[in-house]
Every structure is written in C-alpha cells, then in structure tokens.
Amino acid sequence: MPINAFKNGVTPLNEATMNALLNLQPFSVLYEGTQRDAKTGSGVLENTLADYNYCCRFTATGTTEVARVELHLDKDGTGSDLVVQIRSGMNPAAGTDGTLLKEIVIPAEFIPTTAAYISIPINLSGLTSGAQYWIVVKKGGDATNHLDWVGETTTDTNYPAYRRAGNSGAWTATNALHFRVFSGASGLPRHVIEGVNAITTIEYSSGLPSKLYQYIPPSDGPAGGVRDVLTISYSSGLLTKGV
C-alpha cells in the first residue's frame, strides 16, 4: 500500500485517506547485510549527472536478492533528486535498456556535498544467483545544482560503465564507477520501508544512530513531499533528542 504525503489540490480529504494515517502499515527493514559485489578504488573523478545518465554492471554473487546498494556520490549546489534503477537484460552498447526491476528516488537534501558512499534501499528479490544486472542513475540537475557519481579515470572490463545524454539509443562506454551491492539481514538496520514508498534511512556514528532521514512522496510524483532530516543527540551514552 502506498503512503503519500499530503499536497494541496491533489490529496483528497476522505475516509480512506484519513484512515490510512491510523492503520498499521506493512514494512520492511533493510540491514547492512553482506557485500555481494563492488567496484571501488582510489579514483576521485566526478561524473556529473547534469549532463548524462550513467549505468554500471554488477553480479548477484551468491544471492537472489539485493537489499541495498551504495553509490559514491557528492553534491554541487543544492543538487538534484537521485533516481536509481535496477535493470536486467540490458545491453547499453546496443541501446537495449532491458527490463526495469526497481526504481527508487532519494531527495537531493539527503546527499552530502563531500563525496561519500550513500546507501540506497532497493529491497528487490527474485533475482538469479550469479546473473548480471545493471545499476542505472538518471540524469538530473543543471550546471550549478547537480550530483556527481565518483569513479576511476580508467575503464574496467569486469565492471563496464556507460553514459548517455538522452533517454534512448546506444550508450557510450565510460570509466568505471564506484558502487557496492549488499544483501541479507545482518549488521545494523539501515533502512525501513513503510508501505511501498515511505523510506526512513538511519545513519550511524561510532555504532550509534546519528541521523534519521525520511522521505514520503506525494501521490502525483516524486517532487516535494516529506523530506525530513533529524540529527540525534546523546548525553552520557543515552539518546536525548532528535532535531
């Protein structure tokens, strides 16, 4: 069941809408998990999402599900919303985009200005162990306000990456992009998904929750909605407040 933020002229004030606020909601908890594939390195090349869509390939090694992925990102200006897809059957060089398996939106407000690996909740099951899939990040923003996907200055045949300015046609091979893929329920909880689209992300410092991020989109698209960030404080090791 979708959980949506209220929006003037869009959200109806009726029994169904109001009761949805009171009902128990189905939820999924996504943990740190086990790393199943990754392309990392010392490269600091910034690939701007203002100009291109980007994609890179990973293998579902020893798993049939992906709980979350981490992308090495930073933000310029106010950034732009991050749109991440998981696709199967993709052949970028031939312009074949394959099948969309999952799409998730992360608000620009949640991305730091300093490059870091950002956890993206995926919660995708039914994959084929050992099969190859693609992470696609959609173009967004402008020359001043955009996100950068950090990567290497060279290509990697084991982890091919591509870019494309438009939404159709062949992609062009580009240098390797940094990412990590995780599955399984182990370690600390990182995300809670309520319904199918309300997302809470937990950030940690020294093993304790340090920030909470919550995104609830309106029913007519990803723009706007609830985009909250709370910084958690402690006193003598005890949680005292979130502001």
mmCIF file of C-alpha atoms in Angstrom, residues 2-235:
data_model
loop_
_atom_site.group_PDB
_atom_site.id
_atom_site.type_symbol
_atom_site.label_atom_id
_atom_site.label_comp_id
_atom_site.label_asym_id
_atom_site.label_seq_id
_atom_site.Cartn_x
_atom_site.Cartn_y
_atom_site.Cartn_z
ATOM 1 C CA PRO A 2 1.461 3.408 -0.921
ATOM 2 C CA ILE A 3 1.941 6.026 1.795
ATOM 3 C CA ASN A 4 1.836 9.526 0.354
ATOM 4 C CA ALA A 5 2.474 12.999 1.660
ATOM 5 C CA PHE A 6 -0.388 15.494 1.539
ATOM 6 C CA LYS A 7 -0.385 18.004 -1.323
ATOM 7 C CA ASN A 8 -2.742 20.903 -1.976
ATOM 8 C CA GLY A 9 -5.127 20.209 -4.845
ATOM 9 C CA VAL A 10 -4.015 16.578 -5.076
ATOM 10 C CA THR A 11 -4.734 14.771 -1.791
ATOM 11 C CA PRO A 12 -8.442 14.028 -1.142
ATOM 12 C CA LEU A 13 -9.666 14.515 2.414
ATOM 13 C CA ASN A 14 -11.862 11.429 2.721
ATOM 14 C CA GLU A 15 -12.314 8.343 4.871
ATOM 15 C CA ALA A 16 -9.726 6.262 3.030
ATOM 16 C CA THR A 17 -7.036 8.940 3.265
ATOM 17 C CA MET A 18 -7.589 9.654 6.948
ATOM 18 C CA ASN A 19 -7.847 6.007 7.981
ATOM 19 C CA ALA A 20 -4.594 5.294 6.188
ATOM 20 C CA LEU A 21 -2.915 7.546 8.759
ATOM 21 C CA LEU A 22 -4.255 5.361 11.574
ATOM 22 C CA ASN A 23 -3.762 1.895 10.080
ATOM 23 C CA LEU A 24 -0.830 -0.355 10.788
ATOM 24 C CA GLN A 25 1.370 -0.353 7.705
ATOM 25 C CA PRO A 26 3.360 -3.261 6.271
ATOM 26 C CA PHE A 27 7.076 -2.570 6.494
ATOM 27 C CA SER A 28 10.485 -3.946 5.545
ATOM 28 C CA VAL A 29 13.734 -3.467 7.456
ATOM 29 C CA LEU A 30 16.944 -3.474 5.394
ATOM 30 C CA TYR A 31 20.210 -4.186 7.181
ATOM 31 C CA GLU A 32 23.878 -3.570 6.423
ATOM 32 C CA GLY A 33 23.984 -7.080 5.010
ATOM 33 C CA THR A 34 26.770 -8.902 3.171
ATOM 34 C CA GLN A 35 28.617 -7.286 0.298
ATOM 35 C CA ARG A 36 27.942 -9.299 -2.868
ATOM 36 C CA ASP A 37 29.749 -7.212 -5.478
ATOM 37 C CA ALA A 38 31.577 -3.897 -5.679
ATOM 38 C CA LYS A 39 33.737 -1.642 -7.766
ATOM 39 C CA THR A 40 35.793 0.683 -5.583
ATOM 40 C CA GLY A 41 39.143 2.402 -5.903
ATOM 41 C CA SER A 42 41.202 5.486 -5.181
ATOM 42 C CA GLY A 43 39.810 7.441 -8.138
ATOM 43 C CA VAL A 44 38.128 10.791 -7.492
ATOM 44 C CA LEU A 45 36.812 11.572 -10.974
ATOM 45 C CA GLU A 46 33.427 13.320 -10.725
ATOM 46 C CA ASN A 47 30.910 12.286 -13.384
ATOM 47 C CA THR A 48 28.188 14.923 -13.435
ATOM 48 C CA LEU A 49 24.590 13.785 -13.616
ATOM 49 C CA ALA A 50 23.634 17.158 -15.087
ATOM 50 C CA ASP A 51 24.905 16.005 -18.477
ATOM 51 C CA TYR A 52 24.367 12.248 -18.675
ATOM 52 C CA ASN A 53 22.515 9.168 -17.475
ATOM 53 C CA TYR A 54 25.015 6.597 -16.185
ATOM 54 C CA CYS A 55 24.918 2.834 -15.726
ATOM 55 C CA CYS A 56 27.233 0.084 -14.498
ATOM 56 C CA ARG A 57 27.011 -3.709 -14.265
ATOM 57 C CA PHE A 58 27.111 -5.922 -11.193
ATOM 58 C CA THR A 59 26.733 -9.635 -10.490
ATOM 59 C CA ALA A 60 24.312 -11.083 -7.939
ATOM 60 C CA THR A 61 27.037 -13.288 -6.483
ATOM 61 C CA GLY A 62 25.621 -15.977 -4.198
ATOM 62 C CA THR A 63 22.285 -14.233 -3.728
ATOM 63 C CA THR A 64 18.822 -13.939 -5.227
ATOM 64 C CA GLU A 65 18.059 -10.567 -3.644
ATOM 65 C CA VAL A 66 19.516 -7.099 -3.246
ATOM 66 C CA ALA A 67 18.708 -5.254 -0.037
ATOM 67 C CA ARG A 68 20.567 -2.049 -0.817
ATOM 68 C CA VAL A 69 23.322 -0.526 -2.900
ATOM 69 C CA GLU A 70 25.872 2.148 -2.050
ATOM 70 C CA LEU A 71 26.895 4.733 -4.638
ATOM 71 C CA HIS A 72 29.905 7.046 -4.293
ATOM 72 C CA LEU A 73 28.308 10.477 -4.688
ATOM 73 C CA ASP A 74 28.679 14.148 -3.901
ATOM 74 C CA LYS A 75 26.506 17.221 -4.382
ATOM 75 C CA ASP A 76 27.188 20.559 -6.050
ATOM 76 C CA GLY A 77 24.975 23.499 -5.103
ATOM 77 C CA THR A 78 21.558 22.283 -3.970
ATOM 78 C CA GLY A 79 21.967 19.122 -6.038
ATOM 79 C CA SER A 80 19.045 17.276 -7.625
ATOM 80 C CA ASP A 81 16.954 14.278 -6.650
ATOM 81 C CA LEU A 82 18.729 10.973 -7.212
ATOM 82 C CA VAL A 83 16.812 8.454 -9.343
ATOM 83 C CA VAL A 84 18.273 4.925 -9.208
ATOM 84 C CA GLN A 85 17.066 1.945 -11.238
ATOM 85 C CA ILE A 86 17.941 -1.759 -11.247
ATOM 86 C CA ARG A 87 17.572 -3.378 -14.675
ATOM 87 C CA SER A 88 18.003 -6.832 -16.164
ATOM 88 C CA GLY A 89 18.708 -7.851 -19.756
ATOM 89 C CA MET A 90 20.436 -4.568 -20.517
ATOM 90 C CA ASN A 91 22.896 -4.149 -23.403
ATOM 91 C CA PRO A 92 23.946 -0.495 -23.320
ATOM 92 C CA ALA A 93 26.240 -0.618 -26.341
ATOM 93 C CA ALA A 94 23.312 -1.795 -28.477
ATOM 94 C CA GLY A 95 20.844 0.647 -26.934
ATOM 95 C CA THR A 96 18.884 -2.136 -25.219
ATOM 96 C CA ASP A 97 17.630 -0.916 -21.844
ATOM 97 C CA GLY A 98 16.194 -4.265 -20.772
ATOM 98 C CA THR A 99 13.589 -4.661 -18.052
ATOM 99 C CA LEU A 100 13.076 -2.226 -15.188
ATOM 100 C CA LEU A 101 13.032 -4.183 -11.912
ATOM 101 C CA LYS A 102 13.086 -1.371 -9.380
ATOM 102 C CA GLU A 103 13.235 2.421 -9.239
ATOM 103 C CA ILE A 104 13.905 4.485 -6.144
ATOM 104 C CA VAL A 105 14.145 8.237 -5.565
ATOM 105 C CA ILE A 106 16.429 9.791 -2.940
ATOM 106 C CA PRO A 107 15.920 13.511 -2.213
ATOM 107 C CA ALA A 108 18.744 15.905 -3.019
ATOM 108 C CA GLU A 109 18.583 17.107 0.588
ATOM 109 C CA PHE A 110 19.887 13.711 1.752
ATOM 110 C CA ILE A 111 23.098 13.792 -0.341
ATOM 111 C CA PRO A 112 26.220 15.380 1.223
ATOM 112 C CA THR A 113 28.439 17.920 -0.511
ATOM 113 C CA THR A 114 31.533 15.883 0.372
ATOM 114 C CA ALA A 115 31.926 12.635 -1.568
ATOM 115 C CA ALA A 116 30.706 9.580 0.366
ATOM 116 C CA TYR A 117 29.122 6.182 -0.218
ATOM 117 C CA ILE A 118 25.363 6.755 0.064
ATOM 118 C CA SER A 119 23.110 3.814 0.961
ATOM 119 C CA ILE A 120 20.129 3.342 -1.369
ATOM 120 C CA PRO A 121 17.294 0.997 -0.278
ATOM 121 C CA ILE A 122 16.443 -1.497 -3.040
ATOM 122 C CA ASN A 123 14.550 -4.380 -1.376
ATOM 123 C CA LEU A 124 14.497 -6.462 -4.559
ATOM 124 C CA SER A 125 14.031 -10.263 -4.561
ATOM 125 C CA GLY A 126 13.518 -12.956 -7.180
ATOM 126 C CA LEU A 127 16.874 -12.442 -8.874
ATOM 127 C CA THR A 128 19.002 -15.219 -10.338
ATOM 128 C CA SER A 129 22.117 -16.035 -8.348
ATOM 129 C CA GLY A 130 25.214 -15.396 -10.446
ATOM 130 C CA ALA A 131 23.327 -13.360 -13.054
ATOM 131 C CA GLN A 132 24.341 -9.873 -14.145
ATOM 132 C CA TYR A 133 22.231 -6.782 -13.559
ATOM 133 C CA TRP A 134 22.638 -3.060 -14.082
ATOM 134 C CA ILE A 135 22.507 -0.017 -11.827
ATOM 135 C CA VAL A 136 21.180 2.987 -13.743
ATOM 136 C CA VAL A 137 21.300 6.545 -12.388
ATOM 137 C CA LYS A 138 19.155 9.063 -14.226
ATOM 138 C CA LYS A 139 20.294 12.445 -15.479
ATOM 139 C CA GLY A 140 19.196 15.440 -13.407
ATOM 140 C CA GLY A 141 20.005 18.964 -12.316
ATOM 141 C CA ASP A 142 21.928 21.686 -14.142
ATOM 142 C CA ALA A 143 25.459 23.080 -14.371
ATOM 143 C CA THR A 144 25.205 24.651 -10.903
ATOM 144 C CA ASN A 145 22.981 22.245 -8.973
ATOM 145 C CA HIS A 146 23.615 18.552 -9.588
ATOM 146 C CA LEU A 147 25.041 15.305 -8.236
ATOM 147 C CA ASP A 148 28.319 13.662 -9.227
ATOM 148 C CA TRP A 149 28.946 9.910 -9.369
ATOM 149 C CA VAL A 150 32.570 9.374 -8.368
ATOM 150 C CA GLY A 151 34.726 6.836 -10.180
ATOM 151 C CA GLU A 152 38.040 5.972 -11.773
ATOM 152 C CA THR A 153 39.911 7.573 -14.674
ATOM 153 C CA THR A 154 40.122 4.222 -16.497
ATOM 154 C CA THR A 155 37.668 1.571 -17.649
ATOM 155 C CA ASP A 156 37.315 -1.877 -16.075
ATOM 156 C CA THR A 157 36.193 -4.745 -18.307
ATOM 157 C CA ASN A 158 34.879 -6.618 -15.242
ATOM 158 C CA TYR A 159 32.682 -3.663 -14.312
ATOM 159 C CA PRO A 160 31.684 -1.916 -17.546
ATOM 160 C CA ALA A 161 30.072 1.505 -17.261
ATOM 161 C CA TYR A 162 28.279 3.643 -19.824
ATOM 162 C CA ARG A 163 26.748 7.078 -20.207
ATOM 163 C CA ARG A 164 24.017 8.545 -22.412
ATOM 164 C CA ALA A 165 22.749 12.114 -22.743
ATOM 165 C CA GLY A 166 19.248 11.181 -23.936
ATOM 166 C CA ASN A 167 16.646 8.628 -22.896
ATOM 167 C CA SER A 168 17.002 6.266 -25.857
ATOM 168 C CA GLY A 169 19.615 4.885 -28.210
ATOM 169 C CA ALA A 170 23.063 3.435 -27.673
ATOM 170 C CA TRP A 171 25.144 4.273 -24.627
ATOM 171 C CA THR A 172 28.826 5.257 -24.776
ATOM 172 C CA ALA A 173 31.413 3.349 -22.734
ATOM 173 C CA THR A 174 32.947 5.390 -19.923
ATOM 174 C CA ASN A 175 35.301 4.982 -16.987
ATOM 175 C CA ALA A 176 34.500 2.716 -14.041
ATOM 176 C CA LEU A 177 32.048 3.988 -11.417
ATOM 177 C CA HIS A 178 32.209 3.257 -7.681
ATOM 178 C CA PHE A 179 29.441 1.162 -6.108
ATOM 179 C CA ARG A 180 28.740 -1.618 -3.613
ATOM 180 C CA VAL A 181 25.892 -4.154 -3.567
ATOM 181 C CA PHE A 182 24.564 -5.778 -0.372
ATOM 182 C CA SER A 183 22.050 -8.481 0.554
ATOM 183 C CA GLY A 184 20.902 -10.308 3.666
ATOM 184 C CA ALA A 185 19.789 -9.384 7.178
ATOM 185 C CA SER A 186 22.928 -8.879 9.249
ATOM 186 C CA GLY A 187 24.579 -5.974 10.991
ATOM 187 C CA LEU A 188 22.822 -2.721 11.799
ATOM 188 C CA PRO A 189 19.462 -1.698 10.290
ATOM 189 C CA ARG A 190 19.966 0.940 7.576
ATOM 190 C CA HIS A 191 16.509 1.494 6.072
ATOM 191 C CA VAL A 192 12.837 0.998 6.904
ATOM 192 C CA ILE A 193 10.304 0.976 4.059
ATOM 193 C CA GLU A 194 6.692 1.513 5.143
ATOM 194 C CA GLY A 195 4.012 0.523 2.676
ATOM 195 C CA VAL A 196 5.872 0.519 -0.626
ATOM 196 C CA ASN A 197 7.292 4.026 -0.867
ATOM 197 C CA ALA A 198 7.827 5.730 2.519
ATOM 198 C CA ILE A 199 11.537 5.466 3.342
ATOM 199 C CA THR A 200 13.434 6.055 6.568
ATOM 200 C CA THR A 201 17.234 5.869 6.461
ATOM 201 C CA ILE A 202 19.440 5.554 9.542
ATOM 202 C CA GLU A 203 22.963 6.980 9.614
ATOM 203 C CA TYR A 204 25.430 5.881 12.296
ATOM 204 C CA SER A 205 28.430 7.307 14.096
ATOM 205 C CA SER A 206 30.556 5.070 16.357
ATOM 206 C CA GLY A 207 27.860 2.394 16.187
ATOM 207 C CA LEU A 208 25.024 4.675 17.322
ATOM 208 C CA PRO A 209 22.286 6.275 15.199
ATOM 209 C CA SER A 210 23.361 9.842 14.401
ATOM 210 C CA LYS A 211 20.823 10.965 11.795
ATOM 211 C CA LEU A 212 17.387 9.918 10.555
ATOM 212 C CA TYR A 213 16.205 10.718 7.041
ATOM 213 C CA GLN A 214 12.560 10.317 5.997
ATOM 214 C CA TYR A 215 11.085 10.683 2.526
ATOM 215 C CA ILE A 216 7.372 10.348 1.758
ATOM 216 C CA PRO A 217 6.462 11.371 -1.802
ATOM 217 C CA PRO A 218 3.107 12.864 -2.787
ATOM 218 C CA SER A 219 0.795 10.740 -4.933
ATOM 219 C CA ASP A 220 1.436 12.671 -8.163
ATOM 220 C CA GLY A 221 5.191 12.146 -8.425
ATOM 221 C CA PRO A 222 8.482 12.360 -6.530
ATOM 222 C CA ALA A 223 8.768 16.156 -6.295
ATOM 223 C CA GLY A 224 8.078 17.725 -2.906
ATOM 224 C CA GLY A 225 6.529 15.588 -0.201
ATOM 225 C CA VAL A 226 8.009 14.969 3.247
ATOM 226 C CA ARG A 227 11.798 15.341 3.287
ATOM 227 C CA ASP A 228 12.897 15.344 6.917
ATOM 228 C CA VAL A 229 16.350 15.068 8.485
ATOM 229 C CA LEU A 230 16.803 14.705 12.252
ATOM 230 C CA THR A 231 20.176 14.871 13.996
ATOM 231 C CA ILE A 232 20.261 12.664 17.108
ATOM 232 C CA SER A 233 21.924 13.791 20.331
ATOM 233 C CA TYR A 234 23.153 11.763 23.303
ATOM 234 C CA SER A 235 24.039 12.525 26.909
#
